[in-house]
Short mmCIF file of C-alpha atoms and ligand atoms in Angstrom, two decimals:
data_model
loop_
_atom_site.label_atom_id
_atom_site.label_comp_id
_atom_site.label_asym_id
_atom_site.label_seq_id
_atom_site.Cartn_x
_atom_site.Cartn_y
_atom_site.Cartn_z
CA MET A 1 93.15 122.41 71.64
CA LYS A 2 92.28 123.99 74.42
CA LEU A 3 90.10 123.28 77.42
CA THR A 4 87.37 125.73 78.54
CA GLY A 5 85.61 124.03 81.22
CA VAL A 6 84.88 120.54 82.52
CA GLU A 7 82.11 119.06 84.32
CA LEU A 8 81.88 116.45 87.13
CA ARG A 9 78.94 115.14 87.43
CA ARG A 10 77.70 111.82 89.33
CA VAL A 11 74.77 109.82 88.47
CA HIS A 12 73.34 106.93 90.47
CA LEU A 13 72.35 103.75 88.33
CA PRO A 14 70.86 100.84 89.97
CA LEU A 15 72.12 97.49 88.99
CA VAL A 16 69.62 94.69 87.75
CA ALA A 17 70.97 92.37 90.46
CA PRO A 18 73.15 92.91 93.29
CA PHE A 19 77.30 91.71 92.20
CA ARG A 20 78.66 89.98 95.16
CA THR A 21 82.69 89.31 95.08
CA GLY A 22 84.86 89.01 98.14
CA LEU A 23 85.66 92.51 98.22
CA GLY A 24 81.60 93.15 99.12
CA GLU A 25 78.44 93.45 97.13
CA THR A 26 77.46 96.46 94.89
CA SER A 27 73.71 96.76 94.25
CA VAL A 28 74.31 100.60 92.64
CA ARG A 29 76.27 102.47 90.50
CA ASP A 30 77.58 105.82 91.88
CA ALA A 31 79.04 106.69 88.84
CA LEU A 32 81.06 110.09 88.37
CA LEU A 33 81.04 111.10 84.75
CA VAL A 34 83.44 114.07 83.24
CA ARG A 35 82.32 116.04 80.28
CA ILE A 36 85.26 118.00 78.34
CA LEU A 37 84.57 121.56 77.34
CA THR A 38 86.40 122.78 74.17
CA PRO A 39 85.58 125.40 71.33
CA ASP A 40 85.72 122.54 69.23
CA GLY A 41 83.36 120.52 70.75
CA GLU A 42 82.98 118.14 73.65
CA GLY A 43 83.83 114.65 75.32
CA TRP A 44 82.58 112.36 77.94
CA GLY A 45 85.10 110.25 80.58
CA GLU A 46 84.21 108.06 83.19
CA CYS A 47 85.49 106.87 86.61
CA THR A 48 85.15 103.52 86.88
CA ALA A 49 86.25 104.22 90.94
CA MET A 50 83.46 102.01 93.24
CA THR A 51 81.59 103.52 96.31
CA GLU A 52 84.27 101.66 98.39
CA PRO A 53 88.28 101.43 98.49
CA THR A 54 88.03 97.92 98.78
CA TYR A 55 89.25 97.03 94.94
CA THR A 56 92.17 99.36 95.17
CA SER A 57 92.72 102.21 97.50
CA GLU A 58 90.68 104.69 95.00
CA TYR A 59 86.79 105.29 95.71
CA VAL A 60 84.52 107.25 94.08
CA ASP A 61 84.34 110.19 96.79
CA GLY A 62 88.24 110.46 96.56
CA ALA A 63 88.17 110.39 92.91
CA HIS A 64 85.87 113.32 92.82
CA HIS A 65 87.98 115.28 95.17
CA VAL A 66 91.44 114.64 93.95
CA LEU A 67 89.86 115.78 90.26
CA ARG A 68 88.31 118.99 91.85
CA HIS A 69 90.98 119.72 93.65
CA HIS A 70 94.35 118.28 92.23
CA LEU A 71 93.57 117.13 88.77
CA LEU A 72 91.50 119.93 87.16
CA PRO A 73 93.51 122.86 88.07
CA ARG A 74 96.65 121.28 86.19
CA LEU A 75 95.20 120.27 83.22
CA LEU A 76 93.02 123.54 83.04
CA ALA A 77 96.30 125.70 83.27
CA GLN A 78 97.49 123.64 80.07
CA PRO A 79 97.45 126.45 77.52
CA GLU A 80 97.01 123.80 74.66
CA LEU A 81 96.07 120.00 75.46
CA THR A 82 96.27 116.57 73.58
CA ALA A 83 95.24 113.31 75.03
CA GLU A 84 98.47 112.15 75.13
CA GLY A 85 99.65 115.07 76.83
CA VAL A 86 96.95 114.51 79.51
CA GLY A 87 99.16 111.87 80.98
CA PRO A 88 102.18 114.52 81.27
CA ALA A 89 99.91 117.44 82.72
CA LEU A 90 98.97 115.21 85.81
CA ALA A 91 102.14 113.23 86.36
CA ALA A 92 103.03 115.23 89.59
CA VAL A 93 99.98 113.89 91.08
CA MET A 94 101.11 110.32 92.65
CA GLY A 95 98.45 107.37 92.25
CA HIS A 96 94.60 107.97 91.27
CA PRO A 97 94.62 106.03 87.66
CA MET A 98 90.95 105.99 87.25
CA ALA A 99 90.78 109.62 88.04
CA LYS A 100 93.15 110.71 85.34
CA CYS A 101 91.55 107.78 83.23
CA ALA A 102 88.06 109.55 83.52
CA LEU A 103 90.23 112.83 82.20
CA GLU A 104 92.22 111.08 79.73
CA MET A 105 89.05 109.44 77.56
CA GLY A 106 87.15 112.42 78.03
CA VAL A 107 89.95 114.60 75.76
CA LEU A 108 90.29 111.68 73.73
CA ASP A 109 86.50 111.63 73.10
CA ALA A 110 86.89 115.07 72.63
CA GLU A 111 89.80 114.81 69.93
CA LEU A 112 88.35 112.23 67.99
CA ARG A 113 85.26 113.36 67.69
CA ALA A 114 86.82 116.80 66.48
CA THR A 115 88.89 114.73 63.46
CA GLY A 116 86.19 112.36 62.93
CA VAL A 117 88.46 109.03 64.16
CA SER A 118 86.82 106.71 66.71
CA LEU A 119 88.96 105.17 69.33
CA ALA A 120 89.16 101.93 67.86
CA ASP A 121 90.96 103.10 64.83
CA HIS A 122 92.96 105.62 66.79
CA LEU A 123 94.04 102.45 69.27
CA GLY A 124 94.96 100.38 66.65
CA ALA A 125 91.64 97.78 66.50
CA ALA A 126 92.12 94.64 64.64
CA ARG A 127 88.43 93.55 64.43
CA ASP A 128 84.75 94.99 64.38
CA THR A 129 83.04 92.52 67.04
CA VAL A 130 84.28 91.12 70.29
CA GLU A 131 83.67 88.04 72.05
CA ALA A 132 81.12 88.65 75.08
CA GLY A 133 82.40 87.52 78.01
CA VAL A 134 80.37 87.51 81.97
CA ALA A 135 81.60 87.65 85.16
CA VAL A 136 79.54 85.80 87.80
CA GLY A 137 79.73 86.71 91.00
CA LEU A 138 79.29 84.50 94.47
CA ALA A 139 76.09 82.96 95.08
CA SER A 140 74.45 81.87 98.17
CA SER A 141 74.11 78.48 96.86
CA ILE A 142 74.94 76.00 94.04
CA PRO A 143 71.74 75.86 92.49
CA GLU A 144 71.71 79.43 92.58
CA LEU A 145 75.13 79.79 90.71
CA LEU A 146 73.88 76.97 88.16
CA ASP A 147 70.81 79.13 87.37
CA THR A 148 72.25 81.92 86.42
CA VAL A 149 74.96 80.81 84.66
CA GLY A 150 72.66 78.52 82.39
CA ARG A 151 70.56 82.15 81.92
CA TYR A 152 74.09 83.52 80.78
CA LEU A 153 74.63 80.37 78.56
CA ASP A 154 71.21 80.65 76.63
CA ALA A 155 71.80 84.47 75.96
CA GLY A 156 74.94 83.72 74.62
CA TYR A 157 78.14 84.39 76.69
CA ARG A 158 81.00 82.67 75.24
CA ARG A 159 82.89 82.42 78.67
CA VAL A 160 81.98 82.13 82.03
CA LYS A 161 84.41 83.61 84.82
CA LEU A 162 83.32 82.73 88.29
CA LYS A 163 84.22 84.82 91.61
CA ILE A 164 85.66 82.35 94.11
CA GLN A 165 86.82 82.48 97.46
CA PRO A 166 88.09 80.25 100.54
CA GLY A 167 84.86 78.26 101.18
CA TRP A 168 83.31 79.06 97.80
CA ASP A 169 85.83 77.53 95.17
CA VAL A 170 86.35 73.55 94.36
CA GLU A 171 82.76 72.66 94.39
CA PRO A 172 80.68 75.58 92.59
CA VAL A 173 83.48 74.79 89.78
CA ARG A 174 82.60 71.44 89.48
CA ALA A 175 79.18 71.75 89.93
CA VAL A 176 79.38 74.19 87.21
CA ARG A 177 81.76 71.84 84.91
CA GLU A 178 78.91 69.02 85.57
CA ARG A 179 76.26 70.76 84.40
CA PHE A 180 77.91 73.01 81.60
CA GLY A 181 80.45 70.61 79.90
CA ASP A 182 83.59 72.30 78.48
CA VAL A 183 82.44 75.91 78.36
CA ALA A 184 84.72 78.43 78.47
CA LEU A 185 85.47 78.94 81.95
CA HIS A 186 87.69 80.85 84.71
CA VAL A 187 88.25 81.86 88.01
CA ASP A 188 88.75 85.01 89.61
CA ALA A 189 90.01 85.24 93.45
CA ASN A 190 90.19 88.96 93.93
CA GLY A 191 93.66 88.22 96.10
CA GLY A 192 91.66 86.29 98.48
CA TYR A 193 93.90 83.40 99.15
CA ARG A 194 97.54 83.28 100.61
CA PRO A 195 100.57 81.60 99.95
CA GLY A 196 99.65 79.04 102.22
CA ASP A 197 96.64 77.93 100.17
CA THR A 198 98.22 76.25 97.49
CA GLN A 199 97.27 72.96 98.07
CA GLN A 200 93.72 73.96 98.03
CA LEU A 201 94.34 76.22 94.65
CA ARG A 202 96.06 73.08 92.99
CA ARG A 203 92.73 71.34 93.38
CA LEU A 204 91.40 73.51 90.61
CA ASP A 205 93.64 71.76 88.34
CA ALA A 206 91.27 69.35 87.86
CA PHE A 207 88.58 71.65 86.02
CA ALA A 208 90.49 72.65 82.67
CA LEU A 209 90.40 76.31 83.76
CA LEU A 210 91.38 78.87 81.09
CA MET A 211 92.85 80.46 83.84
CA ILE A 212 92.97 81.69 87.63
CA GLU A 213 92.87 85.22 88.51
CA GLN A 214 94.55 87.32 90.79
CA PRO A 215 94.81 84.18 93.41
CA PHE A 216 96.90 86.24 95.87
CA ALA A 217 97.24 89.90 96.91
CA ALA A 218 98.47 92.61 94.38
CA ASP A 219 102.03 92.83 95.65
CA GLU A 220 102.59 88.82 96.06
CA LEU A 221 104.69 88.73 92.81
CA ALA A 222 106.94 86.36 93.94
CA ALA A 223 103.98 83.71 95.48
CA HIS A 224 102.43 84.22 92.01
CA ALA A 225 105.39 83.04 90.45
CA GLU A 226 105.93 80.38 92.83
CA LEU A 227 102.39 79.18 92.57
CA ALA A 228 102.87 78.75 88.72
CA ARG A 229 105.45 76.42 89.34
CA HIS A 230 102.78 74.19 91.04
CA LEU A 231 99.64 74.61 88.82
CA HIS A 232 98.95 73.37 85.69
CA THR A 233 95.61 76.46 85.17
CA PRO A 234 97.83 79.81 83.84
CA ILE A 235 97.61 82.59 86.20
CA CYS A 236 96.08 85.90 85.31
CA LEU A 237 96.86 88.86 87.21
CA ASP A 238 95.05 92.04 87.39
CA GLU A 239 95.28 93.71 90.34
CA SER A 240 99.10 93.70 90.24
CA ILE A 241 99.13 95.09 86.76
CA THR A 242 99.22 98.89 87.29
CA SER A 243 101.32 100.02 84.44
CA ALA A 244 103.11 98.55 81.26
CA ALA A 245 106.33 98.51 83.32
CA SER A 246 104.75 96.40 86.42
CA ALA A 247 103.16 94.26 83.43
CA ALA A 248 106.73 93.50 81.82
CA PHE A 249 108.25 92.65 85.50
CA ALA A 250 105.57 90.52 86.51
CA ILE A 251 105.59 88.38 83.33
CA SER A 252 109.48 88.62 83.50
CA THR A 253 109.38 86.81 87.05
CA GLY A 254 107.03 84.42 85.64
CA ALA A 255 103.93 85.45 88.36
CA ALA A 256 101.27 86.17 85.01
CA ALA A 257 101.15 83.58 81.67
CA ILE A 258 98.11 86.11 81.15
CA VAL A 259 97.15 89.50 81.91
CA ASN A 260 93.68 91.46 82.49
CA ILE A 261 93.65 94.70 81.48
CA LYS A 262 92.08 97.69 82.81
CA ALA A 263 92.27 101.23 81.35
CA PRO A 264 91.13 102.99 84.54
CA ARG A 265 93.50 100.51 86.52
CA VAL A 266 96.39 101.39 84.60
CA GLY A 267 95.80 105.61 84.23
CA GLY A 268 94.22 105.23 80.74
CA TYR A 269 93.39 103.58 77.64
CA LEU A 270 96.92 105.23 76.41
CA GLU A 271 98.96 103.17 78.84
CA ALA A 272 96.40 100.39 78.18
CA ARG A 273 97.39 99.84 74.96
CA ARG A 274 101.35 100.11 76.00
CA VAL A 275 100.72 97.33 78.27
CA HIS A 276 98.86 95.47 75.47
CA ASP A 277 102.08 95.97 73.57
CA VAL A 278 104.37 94.84 76.22
CA CYS A 279 102.44 91.63 76.35
CA ALA A 280 102.10 91.09 72.92
CA ARG A 281 105.64 91.26 72.64
CA ALA A 282 105.97 88.93 75.09
CA GLY A 283 103.62 86.34 73.54
CA VAL A 284 101.59 86.79 76.77
CA PRO A 285 97.45 87.00 76.17
CA VAL A 286 95.65 89.37 77.52
CA TRP A 287 92.24 90.33 78.03
CA CYS A 288 89.94 93.39 78.53
CA GLY A 289 88.60 93.62 82.29
CA GLY A 290 85.01 95.34 83.30
CA MET A 291 84.34 97.10 86.67
CA LEU A 292 80.22 97.71 85.58
CA GLU A 293 80.70 100.42 83.56
CA THR A 294 77.66 102.82 82.12
CA GLY A 295 77.54 102.86 78.76
CA LEU A 296 80.03 105.07 78.24
CA GLY A 297 83.36 102.78 79.40
CA ARG A 298 82.04 100.16 77.54
CA ALA A 299 82.39 101.73 74.45
CA ALA A 300 85.67 102.59 75.37
CA ASN A 301 86.72 99.01 76.84
CA LEU A 302 85.27 97.61 73.34
CA ALA A 303 87.31 99.69 71.47
CA LEU A 304 90.71 98.55 73.53
CA ALA A 305 89.57 94.85 73.19
CA ALA A 306 89.45 94.92 69.25
CA LEU A 307 93.26 95.14 69.39
CA PRO A 308 95.20 92.19 68.11
CA GLY A 309 96.45 90.69 71.13
CA PHE A 310 93.13 90.47 73.17
CA THR A 311 92.84 87.15 72.25
CA LEU A 312 90.65 85.69 75.03
CA PRO A 313 87.03 87.13 76.06
CA GLY A 314 86.89 89.78 78.59
CA ASP A 315 84.53 90.88 81.29
CA LEU A 316 82.61 92.80 78.67
CA SER A 317 79.02 91.91 78.49
CA ALA A 318 75.93 93.35 76.97
CA SER A 319 74.63 96.23 78.79
CA ASP A 320 71.55 94.71 80.08
CA ARG A 321 73.61 92.66 82.41
CA TYR A 322 74.26 95.80 84.42
CA TYR A 323 71.25 98.34 84.19
CA ARG A 324 67.69 98.35 82.84
CA THR A 325 68.43 101.82 81.28
CA ASP A 326 71.58 102.72 80.64
CA ILE A 327 72.95 106.46 80.06
CA THR A 328 73.73 105.85 76.18
CA PRO A 329 71.60 103.26 74.00
CA PRO A 330 72.17 100.01 74.96
CA PHE A 331 75.15 97.00 73.76
CA VAL A 332 73.57 94.20 72.80
CA LEU A 333 74.68 90.84 72.59
CA ARG A 334 74.51 89.23 68.48
CA ASN A 335 75.28 85.53 68.52
CA GLY A 336 77.30 86.05 71.55
CA TYR A 337 79.45 89.27 69.93
CA LEU A 338 79.24 93.00 70.87
CA ASP A 339 79.78 95.30 67.92
CA VAL A 340 82.91 97.53 68.72
CA PRO A 341 81.83 101.79 67.90
CA THR A 342 83.19 102.80 64.76
CA ARG A 343 81.84 106.31 64.98
CA PRO A 344 84.33 109.11 66.02
CA GLY A 345 85.54 109.19 69.51
CA LEU A 346 83.84 106.91 71.77
CA GLY A 347 81.20 106.63 69.03
CA VAL A 348 78.42 106.65 71.72
CA ASP A 349 76.21 109.43 72.79
CA VAL A 350 74.42 110.45 76.36
CA ILE A 351 70.77 110.21 76.27
CA GLY A 352 70.17 113.45 78.05
CA ASP A 353 67.31 113.37 79.58
CA VAL A 354 68.34 109.64 81.01
CA VAL A 355 71.72 111.52 82.57
CA GLU A 356 69.60 114.13 84.11
CA ALA A 357 67.00 111.92 85.62
CA CYS A 358 69.92 109.58 87.27
CA THR A 359 72.41 112.81 88.27
CA THR A 360 72.53 113.53 91.88
CA SER A 361 75.46 116.48 91.75
CA VAL A 362 76.74 118.31 88.65
CA GLU A 363 79.17 120.45 88.85
CA LEU A 364 81.16 122.87 86.00
CA VAL A 365 84.90 124.01 86.97
CA GLY A 366 86.06 126.65 84.49
CA SER A 367 89.49 127.65 83.43
CA ASP A 368 89.68 130.80 85.51
O1 LIG B 401 81.57 92.93 83.93
O2 LIG B 401 82.12 94.63 84.42
C1 LIG B 401 81.68 93.47 84.66
C2 LIG B 401 82.47 93.21 85.87
C3 LIG B 401 83.37 92.01 85.85
O3 LIG B 401 83.98 90.65 87.62
C4 LIG B 401 84.33 91.92 87.05
N1 LIG B 401 84.67 93.14 88.00
O4 LIG B 401 87.42 91.75 89.92
O5 LIG B 401 87.51 92.38 87.83
C5 LIG B 401 86.93 92.28 88.67
C6 LIG B 401 85.31 93.21 89.30
C7 LIG B 401 85.11 94.50 89.68
C8 LIG B 401 84.16 95.13 89.95
C9 LIG B 401 86.10 94.59 90.20
C10 LIG B 401 83.99 96.19 89.75
C11 LIG B 401 86.19 96.17 90.64
C12 LIG B 401 84.70 96.97 90.58
#
């Protein structure tokens, strides 16, 4: 496949409600989309970098810059391109996994559309629906939290993840357990605790949580392994896992009993599948993380989450949990499950007039 051009498009999508974590609050998604143009058809990708570099070092303006000035020139210089070849073609540029993921996703979409294969089949999906989970941000009060969790459970979500931080952990978890009984519950700290907080984290053992996600900073692998020796609750790593190699190492040290896989954090869906394979060989369950994706990223995440090792519900919710109007037809909850797209490529089409209406900038970068 020859790449003839790539469109970089920024879209402004207000969230239905602000999403607050220990890293900050998001009320609008300033998403960066790529449209891959080839003589055989087009493909779409999404860069999930956030407005500020608070989750990882990537952020949307930086991703836009690295795509425009460093990644696209290398990709456009390839005489022939395959999705497998995107990673190697961009390897000279260090880091920037979310920007690289967007390009690989777009090329995968174009290539699979041209060959009539769905991304789910291409990755090796084992199911056609995926259990939906929901991530609940930090709330301003326990009653507000209980109200939000109650609405999601009424909607049919099968697993609830609560954001925690020092000062907002045991009491909200206790309140949710008391009100909602044995609902599948897990907590996510986004690295907000320090190794000295072990005694406080041990108090969470009383609530039969599925897992505690990323209690310490991304590079604190030894501290996570040490914490695991003092907790009954399994430790899941998110920010620490940046590749299949880092997943293998984290598992070997005892730092991770469960892994959250986010394709954008590991540089693409093909590396995400390799993370899945490493975890499956080690008997470590995985689940699919989310970053408030539009329908494009959601479609790709559903394909990934259909792989056999994804045995826990992920942060994959229906479109209306995020956006009043999405740029693709909405994903809807059916008895607590979401359908895995089956059509070729990502299996979803952007809605032209919706995308135009929320576009804040667009630039076409050509091959000459
Ligand atoms: O459902 O997409 C979703 C949100 C899930 O909590 C969620 N994502 O720390 O995993 C996270 C968090 C996040 C959101 C991280 C946005 C980075 C950006």
